[in-house]
Coordinates of N, CA, C and O in Angstrom, one line a residue:
M1 N 31.3 -44.4 -29.0 CA 30.9 -43.0 -29.0 C 32.0 -42.1 -29.4 O 31.9 -40.9 -29.1
F2 N 33.1 -42.6 -30.0 CA 34.2 -41.7 -30.4 C 34.8 -42.2 -31.7 O 35.2 -43.4 -31.8
D3 N 35.0 -41.3 -32.7 CA 35.6 -41.7 -33.9 C 37.0 -41.1 -34.0 O 37.2 -39.9 -34.2
V4 N 38.0 -41.9 -33.8 CA 39.4 -41.5 -33.7 C 39.8 -40.8 -35.1 O 40.6 -39.8 -35.1
A5 N 39.4 -41.4 -36.2 CA 39.8 -40.9 -37.5 C 39.3 -39.4 -37.7 O 40.0 -38.6 -38.2
V6 N 38.0 -39.2 -37.3 CA 37.4 -37.9 -37.5 C 38.1 -36.9 -36.6 O 38.5 -35.8 -36.9
F7 N 38.4 -37.3 -35.3 CA 39.1 -36.5 -34.3 C 40.5 -36.1 -34.9 O 40.8 -34.9 -34.9
G8 N 41.2 -37.1 -35.3 CA 42.6 -36.9 -35.8 C 42.6 -36.0 -37.0 O 43.5 -35.1 -37.1
S9 N 41.7 -36.2 -37.9 CA 41.7 -35.4 -39.2 C 41.4 -33.9 -38.9 O 42.2 -33.1 -39.4
L10 N 40.4 -33.6 -38.1 CA 40.1 -32.2 -37.8 C 41.1 -31.6 -36.9 O 41.5 -30.4 -37.1
F11 N 41.7 -32.3 -35.9 CA 42.7 -31.8 -35.0 C 43.9 -31.4 -35.8 O 44.5 -30.3 -35.6
L12 N 44.4 -32.3 -36.7 CA 45.6 -32.0 -37.5 C 45.3 -30.8 -38.5 O 46.2 -29.9 -38.7
T13 N 44.1 -30.7 -39.0 CA 43.7 -29.6 -39.9 C 43.8 -28.3 -39.2 O 44.4 -27.3 -39.6
L14 N 43.2 -28.3 -38.0 CA 43.1 -27.1 -37.2 C 44.5 -26.7 -36.7 O 44.9 -25.5 -36.6
F15 N 45.4 -27.7 -36.4 CA 46.7 -27.5 -35.9 C 47.5 -26.7 -37.0 O 48.3 -25.8 -36.7
V16 N 47.4 -27.2 -38.2 CA 48.1 -26.6 -39.3 C 47.6 -25.2 -39.6 O 48.4 -24.2 -39.8
I17 N 46.3 -25.0 -39.5 CA 45.7 -23.7 -39.8 C 46.0 -22.7 -38.7 O 46.4 -21.5 -38.9
M18 N 45.7 -23.1 -37.5 CA 45.8 -22.2 -36.3 C 47.3 -22.0 -35.9 O 47.6 -21.0 -35.2
D19 N 48.1 -23.0 -36.2 CA 49.6 -23.0 -36.0 C 50.0 -22.5 -34.7 O 50.6 -21.3 -34.6
P20 N 49.9 -23.3 -33.6 CA 50.3 -22.8 -32.2 C 51.8 -22.4 -32.2 O 52.1 -21.3 -31.6
P21 N 52.8 -23.1 -32.8 CA 54.1 -22.6 -32.8 C 54.3 -21.3 -33.5 O 55.1 -20.4 -33.0
G22 N 53.6 -21.1 -34.6 CA 53.7 -19.8 -35.3 C 53.1 -18.7 -34.7 O 53.5 -17.5 -34.9
I23 N 52.1 -18.9 -33.8 CA 51.4 -17.8 -33.2 C 52.2 -17.3 -32.0 O 52.0 -16.2 -31.5
T24 N 53.1 -18.1 -31.5 CA 53.9 -17.7 -30.3 C 54.6 -16.4 -30.5 O 54.4 -15.5 -29.6
P25 N 55.4 -16.2 -31.5 CA 56.1 -14.9 -31.6 C 55.2 -13.7 -31.8 O 55.4 -12.6 -31.3
I26 N 54.0 -13.9 -32.5 CA 53.1 -12.8 -32.6 C 52.4 -12.5 -31.3 O 52.2 -11.3 -30.9
F27 N 52.1 -13.5 -30.5 CA 51.5 -13.3 -29.2 C 52.5 -12.6 -28.3 O 52.1 -11.6 -27.6
L28 N 53.8 -13.0 -28.3 CA 54.8 -12.3 -27.5 C 55.0 -10.8 -27.9 O 55.1 -10.0 -27.1
A29 N 54.9 -10.6 -29.2 CA 55.1 -9.2 -29.7 C 53.9 -8.3 -29.3 O 54.1 -7.2 -28.8
L30 N 52.7 -8.9 -29.4 CA 51.5 -8.1 -29.0 C 51.3 -7.9 -27.6 O 50.6 -6.9 -27.1
T31 N 51.9 -8.7 -26.7 CA 51.7 -8.6 -25.3 C 52.9 -8.2 -24.5 O 52.8 -8.1 -23.3
S32 N 54.0 -7.9 -25.2 CA 55.2 -7.4 -24.5 C 55.0 -6.1 -23.8 O 54.2 -5.3 -24.2
G33 N 55.7 -6.0 -22.7 CA 55.6 -4.8 -21.9 C 54.5 -4.7 -20.9 O 54.3 -3.7 -20.2
R34 N 53.7 -5.8 -20.8 CA 52.6 -5.8 -19.9 C 52.9 -6.7 -18.7 O 53.8 -7.6 -18.8
P35 N 52.3 -6.5 -17.6 CA 52.6 -7.4 -16.4 C 52.2 -8.8 -16.7 O 51.3 -9.1 -17.6
A36 N 52.9 -9.8 -16.1 CA 52.7 -11.2 -16.4 C 51.3 -11.6 -16.2 O 50.7 -12.4 -16.9
K37 N 50.6 -11.0 -15.2 CA 49.2 -11.3 -14.9 C 48.3 -10.9 -16.0 O 47.4 -11.7 -16.4
V38 N 48.6 -9.8 -16.6 CA 47.8 -9.3 -17.7 C 48.0 -10.2 -19.0 O 47.1 -10.5 -19.7
Q39 N 49.3 -10.6 -19.2 CA 49.6 -11.4 -20.3 C 48.9 -12.8 -20.2 O 48.4 -13.3 -21.2
R40 N 48.9 -13.3 -19.0 CA 48.2 -14.6 -18.8 C 46.7 -14.5 -19.1 O 46.1 -15.4 -19.7
R41 N 46.2 -13.4 -18.6 CA 44.8 -13.1 -18.8 C 44.4 -13.0 -20.3 O 43.4 -13.5 -20.8
M42 N 45.3 -12.3 -21.0 CA 45.1 -12.1 -22.5 C 45.2 -13.4 -23.2 O 44.5 -13.6 -24.2
A43 N 46.1 -14.3 -22.8 CA 46.2 -15.6 -23.4 C 44.9 -16.4 -23.3 O 44.3 -17.0 -24.2
W44 N 44.3 -16.3 -22.1 CA 43.0 -17.0 -21.8 C 41.9 -16.3 -22.6 O 41.1 -17.0 -23.2
Q45 N 41.9 -15.0 -22.6 CA 40.8 -14.3 -23.3 C 40.9 -14.6 -24.8 O 39.8 -14.8 -25.5
A46 N 42.1 -14.6 -25.4 CA 42.2 -14.9 -26.8 C 41.7 -16.2 -27.2 O 40.9 -16.4 -28.2
V47 N 42.0 -17.2 -26.4 CA 41.6 -18.6 -26.6 C 40.0 -18.7 -26.4 O 39.3 -19.3 -27.2
A48 N 39.5 -18.0 -25.4 CA 38.1 -18.0 -25.1 C 37.3 -17.4 -26.3 O 36.3 -17.9 -26.7
V49 N 37.8 -16.3 -26.8 CA 37.2 -15.6 -27.9 C 37.2 -16.5 -29.2 O 36.2 -16.7 -29.9
A50 N 38.4 -17.1 -29.4 CA 38.5 -18.0 -30.6 C 37.5 -19.2 -30.5 O 36.9 -19.5 -31.5
F51 N 37.5 -19.8 -29.3 CA 36.6 -20.9 -29.1 C 35.1 -20.5 -29.3 O 34.3 -21.2 -29.9
G52 N 34.8 -19.3 -28.7 CA 33.4 -18.8 -28.9 C 33.0 -18.6 -30.3 O 31.9 -19.0 -30.8
V53 N 33.9 -18.0 -31.1 CA 33.7 -17.7 -32.5 C 33.6 -19.1 -33.3 O 32.6 -19.3 -34.1
I54 N 34.5 -20.0 -33.0 CA 34.5 -21.3 -33.7 C 33.2 -22.0 -33.4 O 32.6 -22.7 -34.2
T55 N 32.8 -22.0 -32.1 CA 31.6 -22.7 -31.7 C 30.3 -22.1 -32.4 O 29.5 -22.9 -32.9
V56 N 30.2 -20.8 -32.4 CA 29.1 -20.2 -33.1 C 29.0 -20.6 -34.5 O 28.0 -20.9 -35.1
F57 N 30.2 -20.5 -35.2 CA 30.2 -20.8 -36.7 C 30.0 -22.3 -36.9 O 29.5 -22.8 -37.9
G58 N 30.5 -23.1 -35.9 CA 30.3 -24.6 -36.0 C 28.8 -24.9 -36.0 O 28.4 -25.9 -36.7
I59 N 28.1 -24.2 -35.2 CA 26.6 -24.5 -35.0 C 25.8 -23.8 -36.1 O 24.9 -24.4 -36.7
L60 N 26.1 -22.5 -36.3 CA 25.2 -21.7 -37.2 C 26.0 -21.1 -38.4 O 25.5 -20.2 -39.0
G61 N 27.2 -21.6 -38.7 CA 28.1 -20.9 -39.6 C 27.5 -20.7 -41.0 O 27.5 -19.6 -41.5
Q62 N 27.0 -21.8 -41.6 CA 26.4 -21.6 -43.0 C 25.2 -20.7 -43.0 O 25.1 -19.9 -43.9
Q63 N 24.4 -20.8 -42.0 CA 23.2 -19.9 -41.9 C 23.6 -18.5 -41.8 O 23.0 -17.6 -42.4
I64 N 24.7 -18.2 -41.0 CA 25.1 -16.8 -40.8 C 25.7 -16.3 -42.1 O 25.3 -15.1 -42.5
L65 N 26.5 -17.0 -42.8 CA 27.1 -16.6 -44.1 C 26.0 -16.4 -45.1 O 26.0 -15.4 -45.9
D66 N 25.0 -17.3 -45.2 CA 23.9 -17.2 -46.1 C 23.0 -15.9 -45.8 O 22.6 -15.2 -46.7
Y67 N 22.8 -15.7 -44.5 CA 21.9 -14.6 -44.1 C 22.5 -13.3 -44.5 O 21.9 -12.3 -44.9
L68 N 23.9 -13.2 -44.3 CA 24.6 -11.9 -44.5 C 25.0 -11.8 -46.0 O 25.6 -10.8 -46.4
H69 N 24.8 -12.9 -46.8 CA 25.2 -12.9 -48.2 C 26.7 -12.7 -48.3 O 27.2 -12.0 -49.2
V70 N 27.4 -13.3 -47.4 CA 28.9 -13.2 -47.4 C 29.5 -14.6 -47.9 O 29.1 -15.6 -47.4
S71 N 30.4 -14.5 -48.9 CA 31.0 -15.7 -49.3 C 32.3 -16.0 -48.5 O 32.8 -15.1 -47.9
V72 N 32.7 -17.2 -48.6 CA 34.0 -17.6 -47.9 C 35.2 -16.8 -48.4 O 36.0 -16.3 -47.6
P73 N 35.3 -16.6 -49.8 CA 36.4 -15.7 -50.2 C 36.4 -14.3 -49.7 O 37.4 -13.7 -49.3
A74 N 35.2 -13.7 -49.5 CA 35.1 -12.4 -49.0 C 35.5 -12.4 -47.5 O 36.2 -11.4 -47.1
L75 N 35.2 -13.4 -46.8 CA 35.6 -13.5 -45.4 C 37.1 -13.6 -45.3 O 37.8 -13.0 -44.5
M76 N 37.8 -14.4 -46.3 CA 39.2 -14.5 -46.3 C 39.9 -13.2 -46.6 O 40.9 -12.8 -45.9
I77 N 39.4 -12.4 -47.6 CA 40.0 -11.2 -48.0 C 39.9 -10.1 -46.8 O 40.8 -9.4 -46.5
A78 N 38.7 -10.1 -46.2 CA 38.5 -9.1 -45.1 C 39.4 -9.5 -43.9 O 40.0 -8.6 -43.3
G79 N 39.6 -10.7 -43.6 CA 40.5 -11.2 -42.5 C 41.9 -10.8 -42.9 O 42.7 -10.4 -42.0
G80 N 42.3 -11.0 -44.1 CA 43.6 -10.7 -44.6 C 44.0 -9.2 -44.5 O 45.0 -8.8 -44.0
L81 N 43.0 -8.4 -44.8 CA 43.2 -6.9 -44.7 C 43.4 -6.5 -43.3 O 44.2 -5.6 -42.9
L82 N 42.6 -7.1 -42.4 CA 42.7 -6.7 -41.0 C 44.0 -7.2 -40.4 O 44.7 -6.4 -39.7
L83 N 44.5 -8.3 -40.8 CA 45.8 -8.8 -40.3 C 46.9 -7.9 -40.9 O 47.9 -7.7 -40.2
L84 N 46.8 -7.4 -42.1 CA 47.8 -6.6 -42.7 C 47.9 -5.3 -41.9 O 49.0 -4.8 -41.7
L85 N 46.8 -4.7 -41.5 CA 46.9 -3.5 -40.7 C 47.6 -3.7 -39.4 O 48.4 -2.9 -39.0
I86 N 47.4 -4.8 -38.7 CA 48.0 -5.2 -37.5 C 49.5 -5.4 -37.7 O 50.4 -4.9 -37.0
A87 N 49.9 -6.1 -38.8 CA 51.3 -6.3 -39.2 C 52.0 -5.1 -39.4 O 53.2 -4.9 -39.0
L88 N 51.4 -4.1 -40.1 CA 52.1 -2.8 -40.3 C 52.4 -2.1 -39.0 O 53.4 -1.4 -38.9
D89 N 51.5 -2.2 -38.0 CA 51.7 -1.6 -36.7 C 52.9 -2.2 -36.0 O 53.7 -1.5 -35.4
L90 N 53.0 -3.5 -36.1 CA 54.1 -4.2 -35.5 C 55.4 -3.9 -36.2 O 56.5 -3.7 -35.5
L91 N 55.4 -3.7 -37.5 CA 56.6 -3.4 -38.2 C 57.1 -2.0 -38.0 O 58.3 -1.7 -37.9
T92 N 56.2 -1.1 -37.8 CA 56.6 0.3 -37.6 C 56.7 0.7 -36.1 O 57.2 1.8 -35.8
G93 N 56.3 -0.3 -35.3 CA 56.5 0.0 -33.8 C 55.5 1.0 -33.3 O 55.8 1.7 -32.3
K94 N 54.3 1.1 -33.8 CA 53.4 2.1 -33.3 C 52.8 1.6 -32.0 O 52.4 0.5 -31.8
T95 N 52.9 2.6 -31.0 CA 52.3 2.3 -29.7 C 51.5 3.4 -29.1 O 51.5 3.7 -28.0
D96 N 50.8 4.1 -30.1 CA 50.1 5.3 -29.6 C 48.7 5.0 -29.2 O 48.0 5.9 -28.8
E97 N 48.3 3.7 -29.1 CA 47.0 3.4 -28.7 C 47.0 3.4 -27.1 O 47.9 2.9 -26.5
P98 N 45.9 3.8 -26.5 CA 45.9 3.8 -25.0 C 46.1 2.4 -24.5 O 45.5 1.5 -25.0
K99 N 46.8 2.3 -23.4 CA 47.2 1.0 -22.9 C 46.0 0.1 -22.6 O 46.0 -1.1 -22.9
Q100 N 45.0 0.6 -21.8 CA 43.9 -0.2 -21.4 C 43.1 -0.7 -22.6 O 42.7 -1.8 -22.7
T101 N 42.9 0.2 -23.6 CA 42.2 -0.2 -24.8 C 42.9 -1.2 -25.5 O 42.4 -2.2 -26.0
K102 N 44.2 -1.1 -25.6 CA 45.1 -2.0 -26.3 C 45.1 -3.4 -25.6 O 45.0 -4.4 -26.3
D103 N 45.0 -3.4 -24.3 CA 45.0 -4.7 -23.6 C 43.8 -5.5 -24.0 O 43.8 -6.7 -24.2
V104 N 42.6 -4.8 -24.1 CA 41.4 -5.5 -24.4 C 41.4 -5.9 -25.9 O 41.1 -7.0 -26.2
N105 N 41.8 -5.0 -26.8 CA 41.7 -5.2 -28.2 C 42.6 -6.3 -28.7 O 42.3 -7.1 -29.6
V106 N 43.8 -6.4 -28.1 CA 44.8 -7.4 -28.5 C 44.2 -8.8 -28.3 O 44.4 -9.7 -29.1
A107 N 43.6 -9.0 -27.1 CA 43.0 -10.3 -26.8 C 41.9 -10.7 -27.8 O 41.7 -11.8 -28.1
L108 N 41.1 -9.7 -28.1 CA 39.9 -9.9 -29.0 C 40.4 -9.9 -30.5 O 40.1 -10.8 -31.2
V109 N 41.0 -8.8 -30.8 CA 41.5 -8.6 -32.2 C 42.9 -8.1 -32.1 O 43.2 -7.1 -31.5
P110 N 43.9 -8.7 -32.8 CA 43.7 -9.8 -33.7 C 43.9 -11.2 -33.2 O 43.8 -12.1 -33.9
L111 N 44.3 -11.3 -31.9 CA 44.6 -12.7 -31.4 C 43.4 -13.6 -31.5 O 43.5 -14.7 -32.1
G112 N 42.3 -13.3 -30.8 CA 41.1 -14.2 -30.8 C 40.6 -14.4 -32.2 O 40.3 -15.5 -32.7
M113 N 40.4 -13.3 -32.9 CA 40.0 -13.3 -34.3 C 40.6 -12.1 -35.0 O 40.5 -11.0 -34.5
P114 N 41.2 -12.3 -36.2 CA 41.1 -13.4 -37.0 C 42.4 -14.3 -37.0 O 42.5 -15.2 -37.8
L115 N 43.3 -14.1 -36.0 CA 44.5 -14.9 -36.0 C 44.2 -16.4 -35.7 O 44.6 -17.3 -36.4
L116 N 43.5 -16.6 -34.6 CA 43.2 -18.0 -34.2 C 41.9 -18.4 -34.9 O 41.9 -19.5 -35.5
A117 N 40.8 -17.7 -34.7 CA 39.6 -18.1 -35.3 C 39.5 -17.4 -36.7 O 38.7 -16.5 -36.8
G118 N 40.3 -17.7 -37.6 CA 40.4 -17.1 -38.9 C 39.4 -17.8 -39.9 O 38.8 -18.8 -39.6
P119 N 39.4 -17.3 -41.1 CA 38.5 -17.9 -42.1 C 38.8 -19.4 -42.4 O 37.9 -20.2 -42.5
G120 N 40.1 -19.7 -42.4 CA 40.4 -21.1 -42.6 C 39.9 -22.1 -41.6 O 39.3 -23.1 -41.9
A121 N 40.1 -21.7 -40.3 CA 39.6 -22.5 -39.2 C 38.0 -22.5 -39.2 O 37.4 -23.6 -39.0
I122 N 37.4 -21.4 -39.5 CA 35.9 -21.3 -39.5 C 35.4 -22.3 -40.5 O 34.4 -23.0 -40.3
V123 N 35.9 -22.2 -41.7 CA 35.4 -23.0 -42.8 C 35.6 -24.5 -42.6 O 34.8 -25.3 -42.8
S124 N 36.8 -24.8 -42.0 CA 37.1 -26.2 -41.7 C 36.1 -26.8 -40.7 O 35.6 -27.9 -40.8
V125 N 35.8 -26.0 -39.7 CA 34.8 -26.4 -38.7 C 33.4 -26.6 -39.2 O 32.7 -27.5 -38.9
I126 N 33.0 -25.6 -40.0 CA 31.7 -25.7 -40.7 C 31.6 -27.0 -41.5 O 30.6 -27.7 -41.4
L127 N 32.6 -27.3 -42.3 CA 32.5 -28.5 -43.1 C 32.5 -29.7 -42.3 O 31.8 -30.7 -42.6
A128 N 33.4 -29.7 -41.2 CA 33.5 -30.9 -40.4 C 32.2 -31.2 -39.7 O 31.7 -32.4 -39.6
V129 N 31.5 -30.2 -39.2 CA 30.2 -30.4 -38.5 C 29.2 -30.9 -39.5 O 28.3 -31.7 -39.2
Q130 N 29.2 -30.3 -40.7 CA 28.2 -30.7 -41.7 C 28.4 -32.1 -42.2 O 27.4 -32.8 -42.4
H131 N 29.6 -32.6 -42.2 CA 29.9 -33.9 -42.7 C 29.9 -35.0 -41.6 O 30.0 -36.2 -41.9
A132 N 29.8 -34.6 -40.4 CA 29.8 -35.6 -39.3 C 28.4 -36.3 -39.2 O 27.4 -35.6 -39.0
N133 N 28.4 -37.6 -39.4 CA 27.2 -38.4 -39.3 C 27.1 -39.1 -38.0 O 28.0 -39.9 -37.7
G134 N 26.0 -38.9 -37.3 CA 25.8 -39.6 -36.1 C 26.5 -38.9 -34.9 O 27.3 -38.1 -35.0
A135 N 26.1 -39.4 -33.7 CA 26.5 -38.8 -32.4 C 28.0 -39.0 -32.2 O 28.7 -38.1 -31.8
S136 N 28.6 -40.1 -32.6 CA 30.0 -40.4 -32.4 C 30.9 -39.5 -33.1 O 31.9 -38.9 -32.6
Q137 N 30.5 -39.2 -34.4 CA 31.3 -38.3 -35.2 C 31.2 -36.8 -34.7 O 32.2 -36.1 -34.7
Q138 N 30.0 -36.5 -34.3 CA 29.8 -35.1 -33.8 C 30.6 -34.9 -32.5 O 31.2 -33.9 -32.3
V139 N 30.6 -35.9 -31.6 CA 31.4 -35.8 -30.4 C 32.9 -35.7 -30.7 O 33.6 -34.9 -30.1
S140 N 33.3 -36.5 -31.7 CA 34.7 -36.4 -32.1 C 35.1 -35.1 -32.7 O 36.2 -34.6 -32.4
V141 N 34.2 -34.4 -33.5 CA 34.5 -33.1 -34.0 C 34.7 -32.1 -32.9 O 35.6 -31.3 -32.9
W142 N 33.7 -32.1 -32.0 CA 33.8 -31.1 -30.9 C 34.9 -31.4 -30.0 O 35.5 -30.4 -29.4
A143 N 35.3 -32.6 -29.8 CA 36.4 -33.0 -28.9 C 37.7 -32.4 -29.6 O 38.6 -31.9 -28.9
A144 N 37.8 -32.5 -30.9 CA 39.0 -32.0 -31.6 C 39.1 -30.5 -31.5 O 40.2 -29.9 -31.3
I145 N 38.0 -29.8 -31.5 CA 37.9 -28.4 -31.4 C 38.4 -28.0 -30.0 O 39.2 -27.1 -29.8
V146 N 37.9 -28.6 -29.0 CA 38.2 -28.3 -27.6 C 39.7 -28.6 -27.4 O 40.5 -27.8 -26.8
A147 N 40.2 -29.8 -27.8 CA 41.6 -30.1 -27.7 C 42.5 -29.1 -28.3 O 43.6 -28.8 -27.8
M148 N 42.2 -28.6 -29.5 CA 43.0 -27.7 -30.2 C 43.1 -26.4 -29.4 O 44.2 -25.8 -29.4
H149 N 42.0 -25.9 -28.8 CA 42.1 -24.7 -28.1 C 42.8 -24.9 -26.7 O 43.5 -23.9 -26.3
V150 N 42.8 -26.0 -26.2 CA 43.7 -26.3 -25.0 C 45.1 -26.2 -25.4 O 45.9 -25.6 -24.7
V151 N 45.5 -26.8 -26.5 CA 46.9 -26.7 -27.0 C 47.3 -25.2 -27.2 O 48.4 -24.8 -26.9
L152 N 46.4 -24.4 -27.8 CA 46.7 -23.0 -28.1 C 46.9 -22.3 -26.8 O 47.9 -21.5 -26.7
W153 N 46.1 -22.5 -25.8 CA 46.2 -21.9 -24.5 C 47.6 -22.2 -23.8 O 48.3 -21.4 -23.3
V154 N 47.9 -23.5 -23.8 CA 49.1 -24.0 -23.2 C 50.3 -23.4 -23.9 O 51.3 -22.9 -23.2
T155 N 50.3 -23.3 -25.2 CA 51.4 -22.7 -26.0 C 51.6 -21.3 -25.7 O 52.7 -20.8 -25.4
M156 N 50.5 -20.5 -25.7 CA 50.7 -19.1 -25.4 C 51.0 -18.8 -23.9 O 51.8 -17.9 -23.6
R157 N 50.4 -19.6 -23.0 CA 50.6 -19.4 -21.6 C 52.0 -19.6 -21.2 O 52.6 -18.8 -20.4
Y158 N 52.6 -20.6 -21.7 CA 54.0 -20.9 -21.3 C 55.1 -20.3 -22.2 O 56.3 -20.4 -22.0
S159 N 54.6 -19.6 -23.3 CA 55.6 -18.9 -24.1 C 56.0 -17.6 -23.5 O 57.0 -17.0 -23.9
L160 N 55.3 -17.2 -22.4 CA 55.6 -16.0 -21.7 C 57.0 -16.1 -21.0 O 57.6 -15.1 -20.7
V161 N 57.4 -17.3 -20.8 CA 58.7 -17.5 -20.2 C 59.8 -16.9 -21.1 O 60.9 -16.4 -20.6
I162 N 59.6 -17.0 -22.4 CA 60.5 -16.5 -23.4 C 60.8 -15.0 -23.2 O 61.9 -14.6 -23.4
I163 N 59.8 -14.3 -22.9 CA 59.9 -12.8 -22.7 C 61.0 -12.5 -21.6 O 61.8 -11.6 -21.8
R164 N 60.9 -13.3 -20.5 CA 61.9 -13.1 -19.4 C 63.3 -13.4 -19.8 O 64.2 -12.8 -19.3
L165 N 63.5 -14.2 -20.8 CA 64.8 -14.6 -21.3 C 65.4 -13.7 -22.3 O 66.6 -13.4 -22.3
I166 N 64.6 -13.2 -23.2 CA 65.1 -12.4 -24.3 C 65.3 -10.9 -24.0 O 65.9 -10.2 -24.8
K167 N 64.7 -10.5 -22.9 CA 64.8 -9.1 -22.5 C 64.2 -8.1 -23.5 O 63.6 -8.5 -24.5
E168 N 64.4 -6.8 -23.3 CA 63.8 -5.8 -24.1 C 64.2 -5.8 -25.5 O 63.4 -5.6 -26.5
G169 N 65.6 -5.9 -25.8 CA 66.1 -5.9 -27.1 C 65.5 -7.1 -27.9 O 65.2 -6.9 -29.1
G170 N 65.4 -8.2 -27.3 CA 64.9 -9.4 -27.9 C 63.4 -9.2 -28.3 O 62.9 -9.7 -29.3
V171 N 62.7 -8.6 -27.4 CA 61.2 -8.3 -27.7 C 61.0 -7.5 -28.9 O 60.2 -7.7 -29.7
V172 N 61.9 -6.4 -29.1 CA 61.8 -5.6 -30.3 C 62.1 -6.4 -31.5 O 61.4 -6.3 -32.5
L173 N 63.1 -7.3 -31.5 CA 63.4 -8.2 -32.6 C 62.2 -9.1 -32.9 O 61.8 -9.3 -34.1
V174 N 61.7 -9.7 -31.9 CA 60.5 -10.6 -32.0 C 59.3 -9.9 -32.6 O 58.6 -10.4 -33.5
T175 N 59.1 -8.6 -32.2 CA 58.0 -7.8 -32.7 C 58.2 -7.6 -34.2 O 57.2 -7.7 -35.0
R176 N 59.4 -7.2 -34.7 CA 59.6 -7.0 -36.1 C 59.4 -8.3 -36.9 O 58.8 -8.3 -38.0
L177 N 60.0 -9.4 -36.4 CA 59.8 -10.7 -37.1 C 58.4 -11.1 -37.1 O 57.9 -11.6 -38.1
A178 N 57.6 -10.9 -36.0 CA 56.2 -11.2 -36.0 C 55.5 -10.4 -37.0 O 54.5 -10.8 -37.7
G179 N 55.8 -9.1 -37.2 CA 55.2 -8.2 -38.2 C 55.4 -8.7 -39.6 O 54.5 -8.7 -40.4
M180 N 56.6 -9.2 -39.9 CA 56.9 -9.8 -41.2 C 56.1 -11.0 -41.4 O 55.5 -11.2 -42.5
M181 N 56.1 -11.9 -40.4 CA 55.3 -13.2 -40.6 C 53.9 -12.9 -40.8 O 53.2 -13.5 -41.6
L182 N 53.3 -12.0 -40.0 CA 51.9 -11.7 -40.0 C 51.5 -11.0 -41.3 O 50.5 -11.3 -41.9
S183 N 52.4 -10.1 -41.9 CA 52.1 -9.5 -43.2 C 52.1 -10.6 -44.3 O 51.3 -10.5 -45.2
A184 N 53.0 -11.5 -44.2 CA 53.0 -12.6 -45.2 C 51.8 -13.5 -45.1 O 51.2 -13.8 -46.1
I185 N 51.4 -13.8 -43.9 CA 50.1 -14.5 -43.7 C 48.9 -13.8 -44.3 O 48.1 -14.3 -44.9
A186 N 48.9 -12.5 -44.0 CA 47.8 -11.6 -44.4 C 47.7 -11.6 -46.0 O 46.6 -11.7 -46.6
V187 N 48.9 -11.3 -46.6 CA 48.9 -11.3 -48.1 C 48.5 -12.6 -48.7 O 47.7 -12.6 -49.7
Q188 N 49.0 -13.7 -48.1 CA 48.6 -15.0 -48.6 C 47.1 -15.3 -48.5 O 46.5 -15.8 -49.4
Q189 N 46.5 -14.8 -47.4 CA 45.1 -15.0 -47.2 C 44.3 -14.2 -48.2 O 43.3 -14.7 -48.7
I190 N 44.8 -13.0 -48.5 CA 44.1 -12.1 -49.5 C 44.2 -12.8 -50.9 O 43.2 -12.9 -51.6
I191 N 45.4 -13.3 -51.2 CA 45.6 -14.0 -52.5 C 44.7 -15.2 -52.6 O 44.1 -15.4 -53.7
N192 N 44.6 -16.0 -51.5 CA 43.7 -17.2 -51.6 C 42.3 -16.8 -51.8 O 41.5 -17.4 -52.6
G193 N 41.8 -15.7 -51.2 CA 40.5 -15.2 -51.3 C 40.2 -14.8 -52.8 O 39.2 -15.1 -53.4
I194 N 41.1 -14.0 -53.3 CA 41.0 -13.5 -54.7 C 41.0 -14.7 -55.7 O 40.2 -14.7 -56.7
T195 N 41.9 -15.6 -55.4 CA 42.0 -16.8 -56.3 C 40.6 -17.6 -56.3 O 40.2 -18.0 -57.4
Q196 N 40.0 -17.7 -55.2 CA 38.8 -18.4 -55.1 C 37.7 -17.7 -55.8 O 36.8 -18.3 -56.5
V197 N 37.7 -16.3 -55.7 CA 36.7 -15.5 -56.4 C 36.9 -15.7 -58.0 O 35.9 -15.9 -58.7
I198 N 38.1 -15.7 -58.4 CA 38.4 -15.9 -59.9 C 38.0 -17.3 -60.3 O 37.3 -17.4 -61.4
Q199 N 38.3 -18.3 -59.5 CA 37.9 -19.7 -59.9 C 36.4 -19.9 -60.0 O 35.9 -20.7 -60.8
S200 N 35.7 -19.2 -59.1 CA 34.2 -19.4 -59.0 C 33.5 -18.6 -60.0 O 32.3 -18.8 -60.2
S201 N 34.2 -17.6 -60.6 CA 33.5 -16.7 -61.6 C 33.4 -17.3 -63.0 O 34.2 -18.3 -63.3

């Protein structure tokens, strides 16, 4: 009742796309200055949101995209633009958003979606579910999805130790680096979406 090859293939694909080590500095930048309890809660919320989005698209993904007449490239470009806005805030150090609102929004957007549950992860899961034949492969696909989100939670949960070590000056540096990384990811995602549009036309 378990296909190791299917599990390993999807897990590695999601690991590369969702990139737990790469998400760490971005998570630290977005959650800095908050109490440890709030940061731990945000790590959990972000993973829960990502898992919920991935689950919904895994079950109903193609139907949702078809119903809304949304193509995968359009999803990629929209996600890239959203990430670019967040990256600009990190680079410029904007903190004028109310704290309570920011606490909620950071866990949902951009951490939960589109950073973790981005277009790449969504499309990979849709294809994996569609290509899974039989109960054993379906179990393997969903086991890989669950395992990936556990890894994401562990990575973000224990990356909070880094904040205590690098202090305030280090947090500012991490924030600027995270903004640069996130802007590069956003631009690349937009380029990939535009490239797919050109290739399909």
